[in-house]
mmCIF file of C-alpha atoms in Angstrom:
data_model
loop_
_atom_site.group_PDB
_atom_site.id
_atom_site.type_symbol
_atom_site.label_atom_id
_atom_site.label_comp_id
_atom_site.label_asym_id
_atom_site.label_seq_id
_atom_site.Cartn_x
_atom_site.Cartn_y
_atom_site.Cartn_z
ATOM 1 C CA PHE A 620 22.289 29.143 -1.972
ATOM 2 C CA SER A 621 18.730 28.452 -0.864
ATOM 3 C CA THR A 622 17.921 32.465 0.250
ATOM 4 C CA VAL A 623 19.556 34.106 -2.132
ATOM 5 C CA ALA A 624 17.169 35.991 -4.342
ATOM 6 C CA ASP A 625 19.472 37.481 -6.938
ATOM 7 C CA GLY A 626 21.115 33.968 -6.978
ATOM 8 C CA VAL A 627 24.725 32.804 -7.803
ATOM 9 C CA LYS A 628 26.512 33.408 -10.720
ATOM 10 C CA GLY A 629 30.084 32.049 -12.245
ATOM 11 C CA LYS A 630 32.742 32.157 -9.985
ATOM 12 C CA ARG A 631 30.901 31.972 -6.693
ATOM 13 C CA ALA A 632 29.429 28.919 -7.733
ATOM 14 C CA LYS A 633 32.848 26.924 -8.891
ATOM 15 C CA GLU A 634 33.449 28.291 -5.320
ATOM 16 C CA TRP A 635 30.614 26.838 -3.316
ATOM 17 C CA GLY A 636 30.091 23.385 -5.912
ATOM 18 C CA LEU A 637 26.998 24.488 -7.978
ATOM 19 C CA VAL A 638 28.732 24.040 -10.532
ATOM 20 C CA ASP A 639 32.329 21.721 -11.717
ATOM 21 C CA ASP A 640 33.695 24.675 -13.985
ATOM 22 C CA VAL A 641 33.141 28.029 -15.472
ATOM 23 C CA TYR A 642 33.970 28.836 -19.294
ATOM 24 C CA MET A 643 34.641 32.453 -20.599
ATOM 25 C CA GLY A 644 31.608 33.197 -23.088
ATOM 26 C CA SER A 645 34.804 33.435 -25.074
ATOM 27 C CA LYS A 646 36.079 29.827 -25.482
ATOM 28 C CA TYR A 647 33.017 27.947 -24.197
ATOM 29 C CA ASP A 648 32.134 26.732 -27.129
ATOM 30 C CA GLU A 649 36.680 24.961 -27.621
ATOM 31 C CA GLN A 650 36.450 24.117 -23.817
ATOM 32 C CA ILE A 651 33.436 22.658 -24.296
ATOM 33 C CA VAL A 652 34.527 20.674 -26.402
ATOM 34 C CA GLY A 653 38.641 19.612 -25.074
ATOM 35 C CA ARG A 654 35.853 18.632 -21.500
ATOM 36 C CA VAL A 655 33.995 15.602 -24.437
ATOM 37 C CA LYS A 656 37.026 15.168 -25.402
ATOM 38 C CA GLU A 657 38.594 13.652 -22.309
ATOM 39 C CA LEU A 658 35.625 12.516 -21.344
ATOM 40 C CA ALA A 659 35.914 10.783 -23.897
ATOM 41 C CA ALA A 660 39.046 8.958 -23.734
ATOM 42 C CA GLN A 661 38.108 7.634 -20.079
ATOM 43 C CA SER A 662 35.611 5.034 -21.866
ATOM 44 C CA THR A 663 37.828 1.630 -22.450
ATOM 45 C CA ARG A 664 35.322 0.521 -24.950
ATOM 46 C CA PRO A 665 37.476 0.217 -28.476
ATOM 47 C CA ASP A 666 36.564 1.842 -31.349
ATOM 48 C CA GLY A 667 35.449 0.847 -34.240
ATOM 49 C CA LEU A 668 32.712 -2.315 -32.780
ATOM 50 C CA GLU A 669 29.728 -3.888 -34.271
ATOM 51 C CA GLY A 670 26.342 -3.677 -32.436
ATOM 52 C CA ILE A 671 23.983 -5.935 -32.252
ATOM 53 C CA THR A 672 20.042 -5.053 -32.688
ATOM 54 C CA LEU A 673 16.969 -4.522 -30.691
ATOM 55 C CA ASP A 674 13.933 -6.189 -31.903
ATOM 56 C CA PRO A 675 10.991 -4.364 -30.806
ATOM 57 C CA ILE A 676 8.821 -6.271 -27.905
ATOM 58 C CA GLU A 677 5.707 -5.927 -28.758
ATOM 59 C CA ILE A 678 2.486 -6.396 -26.166
ATOM 60 C CA PRO A 679 -0.711 -6.670 -27.156
ATOM 61 C CA ALA A 680 -2.961 -3.410 -27.001
ATOM 62 C CA ASP A 681 -6.876 -4.589 -26.045
ATOM 63 C CA GLY A 682 -5.885 -5.485 -22.063
ATOM 64 C CA SER A 683 -5.734 -9.372 -21.706
ATOM 65 C CA ASP A 684 -2.918 -10.705 -20.608
ATOM 66 C CA ILE A 685 0.994 -10.642 -22.103
ATOM 67 C CA GLU A 686 2.332 -13.682 -22.661
ATOM 68 C CA LEU A 687 6.251 -12.992 -24.227
ATOM 69 C CA GLU A 688 9.180 -15.007 -24.685
ATOM 70 C CA HIS A 689 10.478 -15.532 -21.035
ATOM 71 C CA VAL A 690 8.427 -12.673 -19.155
ATOM 72 C CA SER A 691 3.983 -13.354 -18.469
ATOM 73 C CA PHE A 692 1.728 -11.575 -16.415
ATOM 74 C CA ARG A 693 -1.751 -12.165 -15.955
ATOM 75 C CA PHE A 694 -4.327 -10.144 -14.925
ATOM 76 C CA ASP A 695 -6.984 -10.303 -12.039
ATOM 77 C CA ARG A 696 -9.066 -6.630 -12.469
ATOM 78 C CA ALA A 697 -11.258 -8.083 -9.646
ATOM 79 C CA GLN A 698 -8.556 -7.595 -7.098
ATOM 80 C CA ARG A 699 -6.420 -5.152 -8.618
ATOM 81 C CA LEU A 700 -4.404 -7.638 -9.099
ATOM 82 C CA GLY A 701 -1.273 -8.741 -11.029
ATOM 83 C CA THR A 702 0.792 -11.653 -11.649
ATOM 84 C CA LEU A 703 4.492 -11.267 -12.760
ATOM 85 C CA VAL A 704 6.378 -14.406 -14.104
ATOM 86 C CA VAL A 705 10.218 -14.282 -15.189
ATOM 87 C CA ARG A 706 11.261 -17.700 -16.469
ATOM 88 C CA GLY A 707 15.072 -18.959 -16.209
ATOM 89 C CA PRO A 708 16.743 -20.434 -18.760
ATOM 90 C CA SER A 709 16.693 -22.937 -20.905
ATOM 91 C CA GLY A 710 18.746 -24.836 -23.352
ATOM 92 C CA ALA A 711 22.811 -24.944 -23.901
ATOM 93 C CA GLN A 712 23.878 -20.796 -23.227
ATOM 94 C CA PRO A 713 26.431 -18.370 -24.410
ATOM 95 C CA ALA A 714 29.545 -19.639 -22.624
ATOM 96 C CA ASP A 715 31.332 -16.001 -23.850
ATOM 97 C CA PRO A 716 31.423 -12.378 -26.033
ATOM 98 C CA ASP A 717 31.672 -13.609 -29.533
ATOM 99 C CA ALA A 718 28.546 -16.102 -28.760
ATOM 100 C CA ILE A 719 27.023 -13.423 -26.409
ATOM 101 C CA HIS A 720 27.617 -11.264 -29.027
ATOM 102 C CA ALA A 721 26.383 -14.038 -32.133
ATOM 103 C CA ALA A 722 23.106 -15.235 -29.843
ATOM 104 C CA GLY A 723 21.974 -10.404 -29.813
ATOM 105 C CA SER A 724 19.135 -9.612 -28.678
ATOM 106 C CA ASP A 725 18.112 -13.040 -28.022
ATOM 107 C CA TYR A 726 20.395 -13.798 -25.382
ATOM 108 C CA TRP A 727 18.478 -14.430 -22.416
ATOM 109 C CA PRO A 728 19.393 -11.800 -19.835
ATOM 110 C CA LEU A 729 19.221 -9.485 -21.999
ATOM 111 C CA ARG A 730 15.976 -10.334 -23.127
ATOM 112 C CA ALA A 731 14.572 -11.819 -20.521
ATOM 113 C CA PHE A 732 15.176 -7.807 -18.878
ATOM 114 C CA ARG A 733 14.222 -6.018 -21.917
ATOM 115 C CA GLU A 734 10.475 -7.735 -21.881
ATOM 116 C CA LEU A 735 11.004 -7.093 -17.989
ATOM 117 C CA ASP A 736 11.176 -3.400 -18.488
ATOM 118 C CA ARG A 737 8.640 -3.514 -21.148
ATOM 119 C CA ILE A 738 6.462 -4.981 -18.858
ATOM 120 C CA LEU A 739 7.126 -2.671 -16.323
ATOM 121 C CA LEU A 740 6.592 0.215 -18.120
ATOM 122 C CA HIS A 741 3.702 -0.715 -19.736
ATOM 123 C CA LEU A 742 1.898 -1.408 -16.070
ATOM 124 C CA ARG A 743 3.279 2.155 -15.097
ATOM 125 C CA LEU A 744 1.211 3.822 -18.403
ATOM 126 C CA ASN A 745 -1.775 1.663 -18.630
ATOM 127 C CA GLU A 746 -2.880 -0.103 -15.988
ATOM 128 C CA PRO A 747 -2.559 2.313 -13.432
ATOM 129 C CA GLU A 748 -4.985 1.046 -10.906
ATOM 130 C CA ILE A 749 -3.128 -2.383 -10.705
ATOM 131 C CA GLY A 750 -1.406 -1.860 -7.683
ATOM 132 C CA THR A 751 -0.371 -5.501 -5.941
ATOM 133 C CA VAL A 752 2.165 -7.303 -8.364
ATOM 134 C CA LEU A 753 2.461 -10.911 -7.140
ATOM 135 C CA VAL A 754 6.146 -11.572 -8.139
ATOM 136 C CA LYS A 755 7.507 -15.470 -9.244
ATOM 137 C CA SER A 756 9.492 -17.304 -10.921
ATOM 138 C CA GLU A 757 9.987 -20.451 -12.596
ATOM 139 C CA GLY A 758 12.745 -22.481 -14.574
ATOM 140 C CA ASP A 759 15.903 -24.071 -13.350
ATOM 141 C CA ALA A 760 18.731 -22.153 -10.865
ATOM 142 C CA ALA A 761 20.638 -23.807 -11.822
ATOM 143 C CA ALA A 762 20.885 -22.522 -15.015
ATOM 144 C CA VAL A 763 20.553 -19.207 -14.045
ATOM 145 C CA LEU A 764 23.682 -18.828 -11.610
ATOM 146 C CA ALA A 765 25.306 -20.717 -15.246
ATOM 147 C CA SER A 766 23.996 -17.619 -17.191
ATOM 148 C CA ASP A 767 25.270 -15.476 -13.734
ATOM 149 C CA ALA A 768 29.148 -17.275 -13.698
ATOM 150 C CA VAL A 769 29.756 -15.752 -17.803
ATOM 151 C CA LEU A 770 28.070 -12.004 -16.871
ATOM 152 C CA ASP A 771 30.857 -11.806 -14.074
ATOM 153 C CA LYS A 772 33.609 -13.635 -16.328
ATOM 154 C CA HIS A 773 33.733 -10.801 -19.098
ATOM 155 C CA ARG A 774 31.877 -8.377 -17.236
ATOM 156 C CA ASP A 775 35.192 -6.258 -18.852
ATOM 157 C CA HIS A 776 32.957 -7.251 -22.100
ATOM 158 C CA TRP A 777 31.608 -4.146 -23.609
ATOM 159 C CA LEU A 778 28.781 -5.249 -24.650
ATOM 160 C CA VAL A 779 28.740 -7.149 -20.661
ATOM 161 C CA ASN A 780 29.149 -3.990 -19.841
ATOM 162 C CA GLU A 781 26.255 -2.510 -21.455
ATOM 163 C CA ILE A 782 24.070 -6.042 -20.395
ATOM 164 C CA ILE A 783 24.549 -5.880 -16.470
ATOM 165 C CA GLN A 784 24.161 -1.684 -16.973
ATOM 166 C CA TYR A 785 20.653 -2.581 -18.474
ATOM 167 C CA ILE A 786 20.185 -5.528 -15.956
ATOM 168 C CA LYS A 787 20.529 -2.813 -13.526
ATOM 169 C CA ARG A 788 17.951 0.164 -14.616
ATOM 170 C CA THR A 789 16.119 -2.198 -14.618
ATOM 171 C CA LEU A 790 16.119 -3.433 -11.310
ATOM 172 C CA LYS A 791 16.319 0.110 -10.530
ATOM 173 C CA ARG A 792 12.976 0.073 -12.648
ATOM 174 C CA VAL A 793 11.194 -1.907 -10.533
ATOM 175 C CA ASP A 794 11.971 -0.030 -7.389
ATOM 176 C CA TYR A 795 11.178 3.113 -9.303
ATOM 177 C CA THR A 796 7.704 1.636 -10.207
ATOM 178 C CA ALA A 797 4.607 2.555 -7.243
ATOM 179 C CA LYS A 798 3.139 -1.028 -6.630
ATOM 180 C CA SER A 799 3.270 -3.114 -3.798
ATOM 181 C CA PHE A 800 5.513 -6.298 -5.259
ATOM 182 C CA LEU A 801 4.640 -9.020 -2.935
ATOM 183 C CA GLY A 802 7.747 -11.754 -4.227
ATOM 184 C CA VAL A 803 6.322 -15.914 -3.861
ATOM 185 C CA ILE A 804 8.594 -18.451 -4.044
ATOM 186 C CA GLU A 805 7.326 -21.931 -4.852
ATOM 187 C CA PRO A 806 8.175 -24.905 -6.037
ATOM 188 C CA GLY A 807 9.494 -24.321 -9.624
ATOM 189 C CA SER A 808 10.994 -21.172 -8.922
ATOM 190 C CA CYS A 809 14.202 -20.196 -10.177
ATOM 191 C CA PHE A 810 15.012 -17.396 -7.895
ATOM 192 C CA ALA A 811 19.162 -17.246 -7.588
ATOM 193 C CA GLY A 812 21.726 -14.702 -8.047
ATOM 194 C CA THR A 813 19.953 -11.723 -10.606
ATOM 195 C CA LEU A 814 16.322 -13.161 -10.783
ATOM 196 C CA PHE A 815 16.899 -13.373 -6.668
ATOM 197 C CA GLU A 816 16.900 -9.436 -7.088
ATOM 198 C CA LEU A 817 13.630 -9.395 -7.908
ATOM 199 C CA ILE A 818 12.771 -10.814 -4.134
ATOM 200 C CA LEU A 819 15.367 -8.046 -3.098
ATOM 201 C CA CYS A 820 12.868 -5.722 -4.800
ATOM 202 C CA SER A 821 9.913 -7.225 -2.929
ATOM 203 C CA ASP A 822 7.911 -5.325 -0.357
ATOM 204 C CA ARG A 823 7.622 -8.367 0.656
ATOM 205 C CA SER A 824 8.746 -12.087 0.295
ATOM 206 C CA TYR A 825 7.077 -15.187 1.043
ATOM 207 C CA MET A 826 9.005 -18.525 0.344
ATOM 208 C CA LEU A 827 7.360 -22.416 1.112
ATOM 209 C CA ASP A 828 8.976 -24.191 3.618
ATOM 210 C CA ASP A 829 7.129 -27.967 2.612
ATOM 211 C CA PRO A 830 9.440 -31.066 3.235
ATOM 212 C CA ASP A 831 8.072 -32.832 0.482
ATOM 213 C CA ARG A 832 8.460 -29.845 -2.070
ATOM 214 C CA PRO A 833 11.803 -27.666 -1.663
ATOM 215 C CA VAL A 834 12.094 -25.176 -2.303
ATOM 216 C CA THR A 835 15.766 -22.928 -2.288
ATOM 217 C CA ILE A 836 16.987 -19.396 -3.100
ATOM 218 C CA GLU A 837 21.198 -19.199 -3.494
ATOM 219 C CA LEU A 838 22.731 -15.804 -3.749
ATOM 220 C CA SER A 839 25.588 -15.175 -6.347
ATOM 221 C CA VAL A 840 28.376 -13.058 -7.382
ATOM 222 C CA MET A 841 26.216 -10.977 -9.122
ATOM 223 C CA ASN A 842 24.507 -9.937 -6.132
ATOM 224 C CA GLY A 843 27.586 -8.504 -4.494
ATOM 225 C CA GLY A 844 27.098 -5.124 -6.195
ATOM 226 C CA SER A 845 26.423 -5.709 -9.542
ATOM 227 C CA TYR A 846 23.202 -3.619 -9.957
ATOM 228 C CA PRO A 847 23.382 -0.900 -7.304
ATOM 229 C CA MET A 848 20.622 0.421 -6.465
ATOM 230 C CA GLY A 849 19.593 4.369 -6.200
ATOM 231 C CA ASN A 850 20.761 4.867 -2.771
ATOM 232 C CA GLY A 851 24.784 3.584 -4.043
ATOM 233 C CA LEU A 852 24.327 0.168 -1.974
ATOM 234 C CA SER A 853 23.640 -3.236 -3.653
ATOM 235 C CA ARG A 854 20.034 -4.630 -1.754
ATOM 236 C CA LEU A 855 21.944 -7.090 0.338
ATOM 237 C CA GLU A 856 23.814 -3.372 1.956
ATOM 238 C CA THR A 857 20.142 -1.548 1.696
ATOM 239 C CA ARG A 858 18.540 -4.819 3.445
ATOM 240 C CA PHE A 859 21.645 -5.855 6.061
ATOM 241 C CA LEU A 860 21.392 -1.682 7.061
ATOM 242 C CA ASN A 861 21.880 -2.989 10.220
ATOM 243 C CA ASP A 862 24.127 -5.465 9.873
ATOM 244 C CA PRO A 863 27.010 -4.930 7.957
ATOM 245 C CA GLY A 864 28.870 -7.477 7.379
ATOM 246 C CA LYS A 865 25.962 -9.802 7.408
ATOM 247 C CA PRO A 866 26.147 -9.612 2.771
ATOM 248 C CA ALA A 867 29.068 -10.615 3.204
ATOM 249 C CA GLU A 868 28.920 -13.416 5.037
ATOM 250 C CA LEU A 869 25.503 -14.444 2.924
ATOM 251 C CA LEU A 870 27.306 -14.658 -0.041
ATOM 252 C CA GLY A 871 30.737 -16.476 1.478
ATOM 253 C CA ARG A 872 28.263 -19.144 2.577
ATOM 254 C CA GLY A 873 27.519 -20.787 -0.707
ATOM 255 C CA GLY A 874 25.516 -23.106 -1.621
ATOM 256 C CA ALA A 875 21.011 -22.942 -1.903
ATOM 257 C CA PHE A 876 18.575 -21.659 1.017
ATOM 258 C CA GLU A 877 16.575 -24.219 2.186
ATOM 259 C CA ALA A 878 12.769 -21.687 3.260
ATOM 260 C CA LEU A 879 13.530 -21.954 7.174
ATOM 261 C CA ASP A 880 17.303 -20.549 6.737
ATOM 262 C CA ALA A 881 17.102 -18.105 4.621
ATOM 263 C CA GLU A 882 13.841 -16.981 7.027
ATOM 264 C CA GLU A 883 16.477 -16.381 9.680
ATOM 265 C CA SER A 884 19.030 -15.867 6.897
ATOM 266 C CA GLY A 885 16.834 -12.539 6.498
ATOM 267 C CA LEU A 886 16.906 -13.533 3.151
ATOM 268 C CA VAL A 887 13.399 -13.319 3.031
ATOM 269 C CA THR A 888 9.558 -11.533 4.989
ATOM 270 C CA PHE A 889 7.879 -14.264 5.699
ATOM 271 C CA ALA A 890 8.233 -19.225 5.640
ATOM 272 C CA PRO A 891 4.261 -20.412 6.168
ATOM 273 C CA ASP A 892 4.341 -24.304 5.965
ATOM 274 C CA ASP A 893 2.374 -26.167 3.715
ATOM 275 C CA ILE A 894 -1.096 -25.914 6.074
ATOM 276 C CA ASP A 895 -0.297 -21.663 6.377
ATOM 277 C CA TRP A 896 0.843 -20.686 2.807
ATOM 278 C CA ASP A 897 -2.638 -20.424 1.123
ATOM 279 C CA ASP A 898 -4.126 -18.362 3.414
ATOM 280 C CA ASP A 899 -0.927 -16.771 4.098
ATOM 281 C CA VAL A 900 -0.460 -15.812 0.496
ATOM 282 C CA ARG A 901 -4.208 -14.905 0.115
ATOM 283 C CA PHE A 902 -4.537 -12.673 3.691
ATOM 284 C CA ALA A 903 -1.000 -10.373 2.275
ATOM 285 C CA ILE A 904 -3.021 -9.712 -1.442
ATOM 286 C CA GLU A 905 -6.659 -8.929 0.538
ATOM 287 C CA GLU A 906 -4.199 -7.392 3.092
ATOM 288 C CA ARG A 907 -2.445 -4.415 0.156
ATOM 289 C CA THR A 908 -5.380 -4.259 -2.020
ATOM 290 C CA SER A 909 -7.107 -2.588 0.821
ATOM 291 C CA LEU A 910 -4.906 0.615 1.658
ATOM 292 C CA SER A 911 -4.758 4.155 0.884
ATOM 293 C CA PRO A 912 -2.239 3.488 -3.185
ATOM 294 C CA ASP A 913 -1.090 7.410 -1.729
ATOM 295 C CA ALA A 914 -0.353 5.919 0.882
ATOM 296 C CA LEU A 915 1.371 2.655 0.568
ATOM 297 C CA THR A 916 2.841 4.647 -2.325
ATOM 298 C CA GLY A 917 4.056 7.252 0.263
ATOM 299 C CA MET A 918 5.078 4.185 2.532
ATOM 300 C CA GLU A 919 6.225 1.861 -0.035
ATOM 301 C CA ALA A 920 8.768 4.386 -1.536
ATOM 302 C CA ASN A 921 10.183 5.371 2.681
ATOM 303 C CA LEU A 922 10.866 1.601 3.178
ATOM 304 C CA ARG A 923 12.235 0.940 -0.290
ATOM 305 C CA PHE A 924 15.194 3.009 -0.377
ATOM 306 C CA GLY A 925 17.012 3.212 3.005
ATOM 307 C CA GLY A 926 21.230 3.815 3.392
ATOM 308 C CA PRO A 927 23.344 6.778 1.596
ATOM 309 C CA GLU A 928 20.236 10.096 0.506
ATOM 310 C CA THR A 929 21.765 10.912 -2.387
ATOM 311 C CA MET A 930 20.234 13.299 -5.204
ATOM 312 C CA GLU A 931 19.082 9.919 -7.022
ATOM 313 C CA THR A 932 16.543 8.895 -3.964
ATOM 314 C CA LYS A 933 15.570 12.094 -3.192
ATOM 315 C CA ILE A 934 13.868 12.880 -6.419
ATOM 316 C CA PHE A 935 12.623 9.451 -6.890
ATOM 317 C CA GLY A 936 11.981 7.717 -3.854
ATOM 318 C CA ARG A 937 10.839 10.867 -1.975
ATOM 319 C CA LEU A 938 10.175 13.684 -4.488
ATOM 320 C CA THR A 939 8.337 11.920 -7.273
ATOM 321 C CA ALA A 940 6.104 9.716 -4.448
ATOM 322 C CA TRP A 941 5.278 12.794 -1.595
ATOM 323 C CA GLN A 942 5.471 16.518 -3.951
ATOM 324 C CA ASN A 943 4.664 14.948 -7.276
ATOM 325 C CA TRP A 944 1.474 12.124 -6.341
ATOM 326 C CA ILE A 945 0.887 12.009 -3.098
ATOM 327 C CA PHE A 946 0.098 16.288 -2.325
ATOM 328 C CA GLN A 947 -2.003 16.570 -5.486
ATOM 329 C CA ARG A 948 -4.737 13.184 -4.894
ATOM 330 C CA PRO A 949 -7.891 13.706 -2.952
ATOM 331 C CA ASN A 950 -7.108 10.374 -0.969
ATOM 332 C CA ALA A 951 -6.455 12.390 2.192
ATOM 333 C CA VAL A 952 -7.659 15.238 2.013
ATOM 334 C CA GLY A 953 -10.680 14.845 -0.534
ATOM 335 C CA GLU A 954 -14.269 15.110 0.270
ATOM 336 C CA ARG A 955 -14.032 11.197 1.496
ATOM 337 C CA GLY A 956 -10.625 11.036 1.655
ATOM 338 C CA ALA A 957 -8.498 9.350 4.471
ATOM 339 C CA LEU A 958 -7.985 12.605 7.052
ATOM 340 C CA LYS A 959 -11.379 14.079 6.016
ATOM 341 C CA ILE A 960 -12.813 11.148 7.992
ATOM 342 C CA TYR A 961 -10.804 9.275 10.286
ATOM 343 C CA GLY A 962 -12.177 9.292 13.482
ATOM 344 C CA GLN A 963 -16.036 9.357 11.983
ATOM 345 C CA ALA A 964 -18.088 5.601 12.392
ATOM 346 C CA GLY A 965 -19.646 3.992 9.582
ATOM 347 C CA ILE A 966 -17.884 5.852 6.869
ATOM 348 C CA ARG A 967 -15.519 4.242 5.271
ATOM 349 C CA PRO A 968 -12.823 6.435 2.266
ATOM 350 C CA GLU A 969 -13.122 6.614 -1.038
ATOM 351 C CA PHE A 970 -10.003 5.637 -2.470
ATOM 352 C CA ASP A 971 -8.518 6.613 -5.754
ATOM 353 C CA TRP A 972 -6.828 3.901 -6.805
ATOM 354 C CA ARG A 973 -4.650 4.334 -9.641
ATOM 355 C CA ARG A 974 -1.303 4.380 -9.594
ATOM 356 C CA THR A 975 2.155 4.520 -11.322
#
């Protein structure tokens, strides 16, 4: 197909699997409507539903720190660094679909991930020079796990399903954002269940090992495939591609992981003690912010999407990073690009630090 100069028409296009079906022009509209009705009939959503209103989420337009109800973002422009903090639920939470519907857009999982989504879009479009993001959380892990239990129990309800799908898409947006994400798990964190996906999204994660201030993480059923990546796998499956049985083992273990257990299990990258903690995190930040932003975009895009290659990973994990961005930029081949001055003693490359 790639070398057929005249292209491929109807019958052959279907035989080659390039299209799903071919309709005659005289019956095209009728058959399209029929096909749409067939697909609509497969929906499990009841008729006559009342939706919920999604209130707008406003953030400052002046470049100042962002403080929303459940998510905040602080800027350190001197280091081209940002700190993202997601707060877990507080107070009584809805326990059934009717209560979730009544809560509407204020329901914690929906509101928190809408705020996260809004901040991610703001960073990509309006803050291209913020290249590294620390990912933190605050709150009660038990409350996050309780929220997960409600989502799992009622996942077949149309509204709960829509919320799960929205969380899935927002987590994918993290995967597809050209920033370096460093997960930071410290006292007061609530990286459990759904929020632990943010650690699995991170390019590197640090978990404090301090017996005097114990820190834990915990998995839930929602980590078992409720939020698949673009490669069709869960983030746990992607993380343990070389050990396919590991995700089920970790999910079946139950209970919290302390720092050294989490490191040994492969759930976090490093677990420094309190003596090394500040230096290790600082070195990681300095390391990332010193490297070519385009090199990081390319490497991170490659490493985030192991496993099966799908249309989605080809587009967002490969082409978008490489063909549509890196190959058009001067950081490699410009007059002071890394490749142009490679091997020239005493000369450092000049980088355009913008990332999307």
